[in-house]
XYZ file of C-alpha atoms in Angstrom:
369
model
C 0.000 0.000 0.000
C 2.823 2.400 0.863
C 4.623 1.713 -2.424
C 1.431 2.375 -4.394
C 0.905 5.673 -2.550
C 4.527 6.656 -3.065
C 4.240 5.842 -6.754
C 1.076 7.946 -7.024
C 2.833 10.854 -5.292
C 5.955 10.849 -7.454
C 4.452 9.927 -10.837
C 3.484 13.532 -11.770
C 6.992 14.727 -10.905
C 8.610 12.001 -12.996
C 6.174 12.708 -15.833
C 7.053 16.414 -15.827
C 10.788 15.629 -15.927
C 10.225 13.316 -18.908
C 8.017 15.946 -20.569
C 10.728 18.575 -20.285
C 13.320 16.172 -21.688
C 10.968 15.572 -24.622
C 10.632 19.333 -25.153
C 14.399 19.842 -24.955
C 15.180 17.147 -27.520
C 12.415 18.490 -29.775
C 13.875 22.018 -29.617
C 17.358 20.780 -30.499
C 16.078 18.651 -33.401
C 14.026 21.537 -34.777
C 17.049 23.835 -34.594
C 19.173 21.365 -36.559
C 16.470 20.738 -39.185
C 15.937 24.465 -39.728
C 19.696 25.066 -39.969
C 19.802 22.496 -42.783
C 17.241 24.514 -44.726
C 14.005 22.631 -44.083
C 10.919 24.628 -45.055
C 9.017 25.823 -41.960
C 5.508 25.289 -43.349
C 6.419 21.831 -44.626
C 7.715 20.913 -41.173
C 4.479 22.152 -39.567
C 2.369 20.236 -42.105
C 4.133 16.914 -41.544
C 4.172 17.362 -37.778
C 0.428 18.041 -37.563
C -0.313 15.145 -39.898
C 1.519 12.690 -37.644
C -0.041 14.221 -34.517
C -3.508 13.682 -36.049
C -2.733 10.055 -36.880
C -1.409 9.441 -33.354
C -4.072 11.283 -31.321
C -7.094 10.441 -33.503
C -7.560 6.809 -32.387
C -6.857 7.719 -28.736
C -9.517 10.418 -28.824
C -12.033 8.164 -30.575
C -11.849 5.301 -28.087
C -11.290 7.348 -24.924
C -14.126 9.849 -25.431
C -16.574 8.115 -27.745
C -19.233 7.789 -25.002
C -19.014 11.377 -23.758
C -18.113 13.380 -26.852
C -20.372 16.486 -27.080
C -22.200 17.640 -30.189
C -20.007 19.226 -32.852
C -21.670 22.534 -33.773
C -20.799 25.340 -36.192
C -19.698 27.505 -33.262
C -17.301 24.786 -32.081
C -15.909 24.481 -35.617
C -15.182 28.233 -35.726
C -13.351 28.066 -32.393
C -11.322 25.044 -33.544
C -10.511 26.657 -36.880
C -9.208 29.797 -35.152
C -7.320 27.698 -32.578
C -5.717 25.660 -35.355
C -4.519 28.620 -37.425
C -3.311 30.556 -34.375
C -1.803 27.732 -32.322
C -0.190 24.936 -34.336
C 0.366 27.050 -37.485
C 1.243 30.672 -36.636
C 2.738 29.970 -33.211
C 4.943 27.191 -34.536
C 6.011 29.419 -37.425
C 7.117 32.214 -35.075
C 8.901 29.623 -32.926
C 10.784 28.314 -35.959
C 11.821 31.846 -36.979
C 13.071 32.482 -33.443
C 14.977 29.201 -33.397
C 16.557 29.856 -36.781
C 17.689 33.394 -35.908
C 18.894 32.732 -32.336
C 19.817 29.590 -30.386
C 17.811 26.727 -28.921
C 18.695 27.801 -25.372
C 17.516 31.336 -26.076
C 14.184 30.093 -27.453
C 13.671 27.821 -24.453
C 14.306 30.790 -22.130
C 11.525 32.810 -23.710
C 9.019 30.021 -23.041
C 9.403 30.754 -19.314
C 7.682 34.096 -19.947
C 4.409 32.338 -20.763
C 2.879 32.369 -17.236
C 3.811 36.056 -16.850
C 2.316 37.097 -20.200
C -0.761 34.944 -19.578
C -1.239 36.710 -16.240
C -1.025 40.147 -17.901
C -3.500 39.268 -20.661
C -5.877 37.589 -18.204
C -5.686 40.703 -16.029
C -6.514 42.918 -19.009
C -9.560 40.810 -19.939
C -10.801 40.477 -16.366
C -10.028 36.760 -15.955
C -7.433 37.455 -13.251
C -7.832 39.441 -10.027
C -5.032 41.471 -8.457
C -4.843 42.652 -4.844
C -1.957 45.130 -4.931
C -1.546 45.368 -1.144
C -1.499 41.625 -0.518
C 1.635 39.488 -0.537
C 0.390 37.482 -3.515
C -0.387 40.627 -5.510
C 2.998 42.173 -4.708
C 4.731 38.940 -5.726
C 2.895 38.809 -9.062
C 3.692 42.458 -9.818
C 7.360 42.055 -8.839
C 7.673 38.806 -10.797
C 6.150 40.392 -13.890
C 8.545 43.352 -13.776
C 11.585 41.121 -13.177
C 10.621 38.769 -16.038
C 10.011 41.640 -18.450
C 13.391 43.098 -17.510
C 14.965 39.743 -18.294
C 13.153 39.626 -21.645
C 14.434 43.091 -22.544
C 17.965 42.034 -21.584
C 17.669 38.897 -23.718
C 16.478 40.909 -26.702
C 18.823 43.886 -26.732
C 21.988 42.603 -25.028
C 23.734 39.636 -26.568
C 27.067 40.057 -24.828
C 30.281 38.105 -25.324
C 30.337 34.360 -25.832
C 31.145 32.399 -22.680
C 32.042 29.137 -24.414
C 33.859 30.097 -27.665
C 32.828 26.845 -29.369
C 32.317 28.726 -32.608
C 36.050 29.513 -32.742
C 37.017 25.877 -32.669
C 34.762 25.086 -35.586
C 36.346 27.759 -37.817
C 38.835 26.326 -40.336
C 42.401 27.543 -40.236
C 42.228 28.576 -43.875
C 39.512 31.165 -43.272
C 40.383 34.220 -45.383
C 41.136 37.506 -43.684
C 38.320 40.035 -44.137
C 38.505 43.780 -43.956
C 36.980 45.639 -41.038
C 34.005 46.891 -43.065
C 33.028 43.295 -43.874
C 33.308 42.410 -40.205
C 31.140 45.376 -39.264
C 28.512 44.442 -41.867
C 28.483 40.848 -40.651
C 28.175 41.965 -37.024
C 25.325 44.327 -37.890
C 23.490 41.594 -39.812
C 23.972 39.180 -36.919
C 22.616 41.738 -34.447
C 19.578 42.402 -36.671
C 18.860 38.664 -36.925
C 19.159 38.333 -33.145
C 16.652 41.142 -32.550
C 14.277 39.737 -35.196
C 14.506 36.310 -33.575
C 13.812 37.853 -30.166
C 10.771 39.744 -31.463
C 9.524 36.545 -33.099
C 9.868 34.627 -29.817
C 8.091 37.421 -27.933
C 5.258 37.289 -30.482
C 5.183 33.518 -29.973
C 4.761 33.852 -26.199
C 2.071 36.561 -26.472
C 0.221 34.562 -29.118
C 0.458 31.442 -26.969
C -1.127 33.284 -24.041
C -3.992 34.469 -26.280
C -4.351 30.932 -27.635
C -4.676 29.558 -24.084
C -7.562 31.964 -23.427
C -9.156 30.829 -26.681
C -8.734 27.222 -25.559
C -10.522 28.070 -22.337
C -13.534 29.301 -24.313
C -13.381 26.250 -26.585
C -13.300 23.803 -23.684
C -16.452 25.345 -22.226
C -18.288 24.567 -25.454
C -16.582 21.273 -26.297
C -15.268 19.664 -23.073
C -13.531 16.710 -24.723
C -9.796 17.378 -24.467
C -8.444 14.576 -26.634
C -11.058 14.929 -29.367
C -10.611 18.701 -29.511
C -6.829 18.327 -29.814
C -7.088 15.648 -32.522
C -9.571 17.718 -34.550
C -7.419 20.824 -34.099
C -4.380 18.885 -35.347
C -6.372 17.794 -38.414
C -7.492 21.344 -39.165
C -3.994 22.774 -38.673
C -2.577 20.062 -40.957
C -4.917 21.221 -43.734
C -4.257 24.909 -42.991
C -0.465 24.555 -42.981
C -0.536 22.460 -46.164
C -2.723 25.019 -47.918
C -0.435 27.877 -46.848
C 2.640 25.975 -48.017
C 1.107 25.246 -51.438
C -0.129 28.810 -51.919
C 2.940 30.726 -50.707
C 5.852 28.449 -51.659
C 6.998 27.145 -55.051
C 4.958 23.973 -55.565
C 7.749 21.523 -56.326
C 8.136 17.934 -55.267
C 11.591 18.668 -53.894
C 10.141 20.993 -51.266
C 8.133 18.131 -49.753
C 10.974 15.615 -49.715
C 12.599 14.888 -46.357
C 16.349 14.959 -46.846
C 18.624 13.277 -44.380
C 18.241 11.690 -40.986
C 17.831 14.958 -39.092
C 14.743 16.109 -41.043
C 13.072 12.698 -40.820
C 13.845 12.432 -37.100
C 12.556 15.963 -36.462
C 9.228 15.295 -38.193
C 8.615 11.893 -36.590
C 9.774 12.943 -33.139
C 7.816 16.194 -33.097
C 4.666 14.630 -34.506
C 4.541 11.432 -32.453
C 6.663 11.952 -29.332
C 6.248 15.693 -28.661
C 2.717 16.349 -29.958
C 1.466 12.895 -28.977
C 3.182 11.360 -25.957
C 4.334 14.715 -24.546
C 0.794 16.068 -24.721
C -0.613 13.013 -22.928
C 1.976 13.342 -20.149
C 1.273 17.056 -19.751
C -2.485 16.464 -19.605
C -1.964 13.796 -16.950
C 0.097 16.180 -14.799
C -2.432 19.010 -15.122
C -5.232 16.665 -14.057
C -3.247 15.358 -11.079
C -1.533 18.506 -9.753
C -2.907 21.518 -11.636
C -1.396 24.103 -14.031
C 0.810 25.874 -11.444
C 2.618 22.598 -10.707
C 3.326 21.977 -14.389
C 4.460 25.570 -15.032
C 6.972 25.331 -12.169
C 8.933 22.718 -14.138
C 9.332 24.820 -17.307
C 12.918 25.981 -16.467
C 13.974 22.320 -16.587
C 13.554 22.213 -20.358
C 15.812 25.259 -20.658
C 18.524 23.512 -18.638
C 18.253 20.357 -20.763
C 18.352 22.412 -23.977
C 21.417 24.310 -22.726
C 23.165 20.995 -22.027
C 22.366 19.680 -25.509
C 23.469 22.981 -27.058
C 26.802 23.060 -25.246
C 27.885 19.422 -25.290
C 26.318 18.036 -28.470
C 25.526 20.906 -30.859
C 28.435 23.130 -29.697
C 26.348 26.304 -29.863
C 27.866 29.405 -28.199
C 26.421 30.551 -24.869
C 26.227 34.340 -24.510
C 26.422 36.441 -21.370
C 23.145 38.226 -22.167
C 21.334 34.889 -22.400
C 22.617 33.823 -18.965
C 21.729 37.092 -17.222
C 18.349 37.344 -18.933
C 17.547 33.704 -18.126
C 18.223 34.237 -14.417
C 15.858 37.228 -14.309
C 13.129 35.460 -16.315
C 13.202 32.378 -14.072
C 13.209 34.503 -10.898
C 10.181 36.402 -12.165
C 8.457 33.168 -13.155
C 8.702 31.695 -9.669
C 7.587 34.959 -8.046
C 4.431 34.936 -10.196
C 3.797 31.232 -9.524
C 4.274 31.749 -5.781
C 1.822 34.635 -5.836
C -0.756 32.555 -7.710
C -0.345 29.669 -5.260
C -0.751 31.937 -2.239
C -3.796 33.554 -3.816
C -5.405 30.176 -4.520
C -4.702 28.987 -0.968
C -6.223 32.145 0.527
C -9.315 31.845 -1.670
C -9.765 28.186 -0.715
C -9.505 28.904 3.015
C -11.893 31.863 2.827
C -14.548 30.121 0.732
C -17.638 29.202 2.780
C -18.684 25.566 2.823
C -22.166 25.186 1.340
C -24.261 22.054 1.748
C -24.712 20.585 -1.742
C -26.719 17.458 -2.609
C -24.510 14.502 -3.358
C -26.083 13.870 -6.767
C -25.427 17.418 -7.999
C -21.856 17.501 -6.712
C -21.015 14.217 -8.353
C -22.683 15.078 -11.622
C -21.629 18.672 -12.186
C -18.552 19.280 -10.032
C -16.315 16.895 -11.938
C -17.146 18.494 -15.276
C -16.508 22.011 -13.960
C -13.218 20.953 -12.401
C -12.139 19.266 -15.645
C -12.872 22.415 -17.646
C -11.073 24.671 -15.179
C -7.955 22.516 -15.088
C -7.730 22.324 -18.868
């Protein structure tokens, strides 16, 4: 009995560690595939196709007895969620990855709870008591995280690892100072563009989460909604690729092991298994618990970058990462304290057993998702 209870207690923690490893490997694979010239829309199309194939049967068998009616309103919400989430958000992520480093992109993902808090506050979904400890923590955490984001964007700093020097051939021709200046300016512009793209990704992700909240109220079937959204985004990304890119067969060919591994891993492992693990953790421990583990993926990505991909680590990335993570945990602490205070202050109302069992579980499921 004790071993079963211990297993139940530690399973969400182990699942979140595995989930962050999955995210880290996915980020590194995507970076390598994009560096080799893989088309971004083609990568999104293949990934969503495999995610649909993987999640479709799971959704059909798991929710076939409690799947709600599919209405025109639900279709509109899913269509918007598909084009905003899997298509546009992945595209901005790929631009950020291509123009910066995998570690840098993983750092920006830690801003998600902070940006979500700001947008929820603007739309009235989040309350803020300025004089309370929780309110002060959320305000301080937001300011610290935004300072870290500004530092990440506008201060690159010197390289702390110098791996890029070792990879330079000895026969590299000597360039004049004007060429060096032009190259440095172009590199700085790409870095800022990648930072802006990652910031747009985080803000868009926060808006997409609010849209998901509205969708789940109308279609409370998590697996079915995700499978249908993957199908719609597969069609949307394919249509965008055919209409905006030269329609050649070569564009759709997967060249080399890295591109094939990136597509299969992202579609099956990340979008499929990773999603199931994340959903399990949210159901067991809630969203604050899962968000607290997000810096782990950054650490794993940094390790892969340094020891396997030999990407340079910059001083600005380190300083900005420290500030972003500090702000993240301040916001999460404030949210936890606020939830604990609300739970202790809530009056206990006598509710009939039938109503609590029939309606409470559905409401709790929607709120957690």
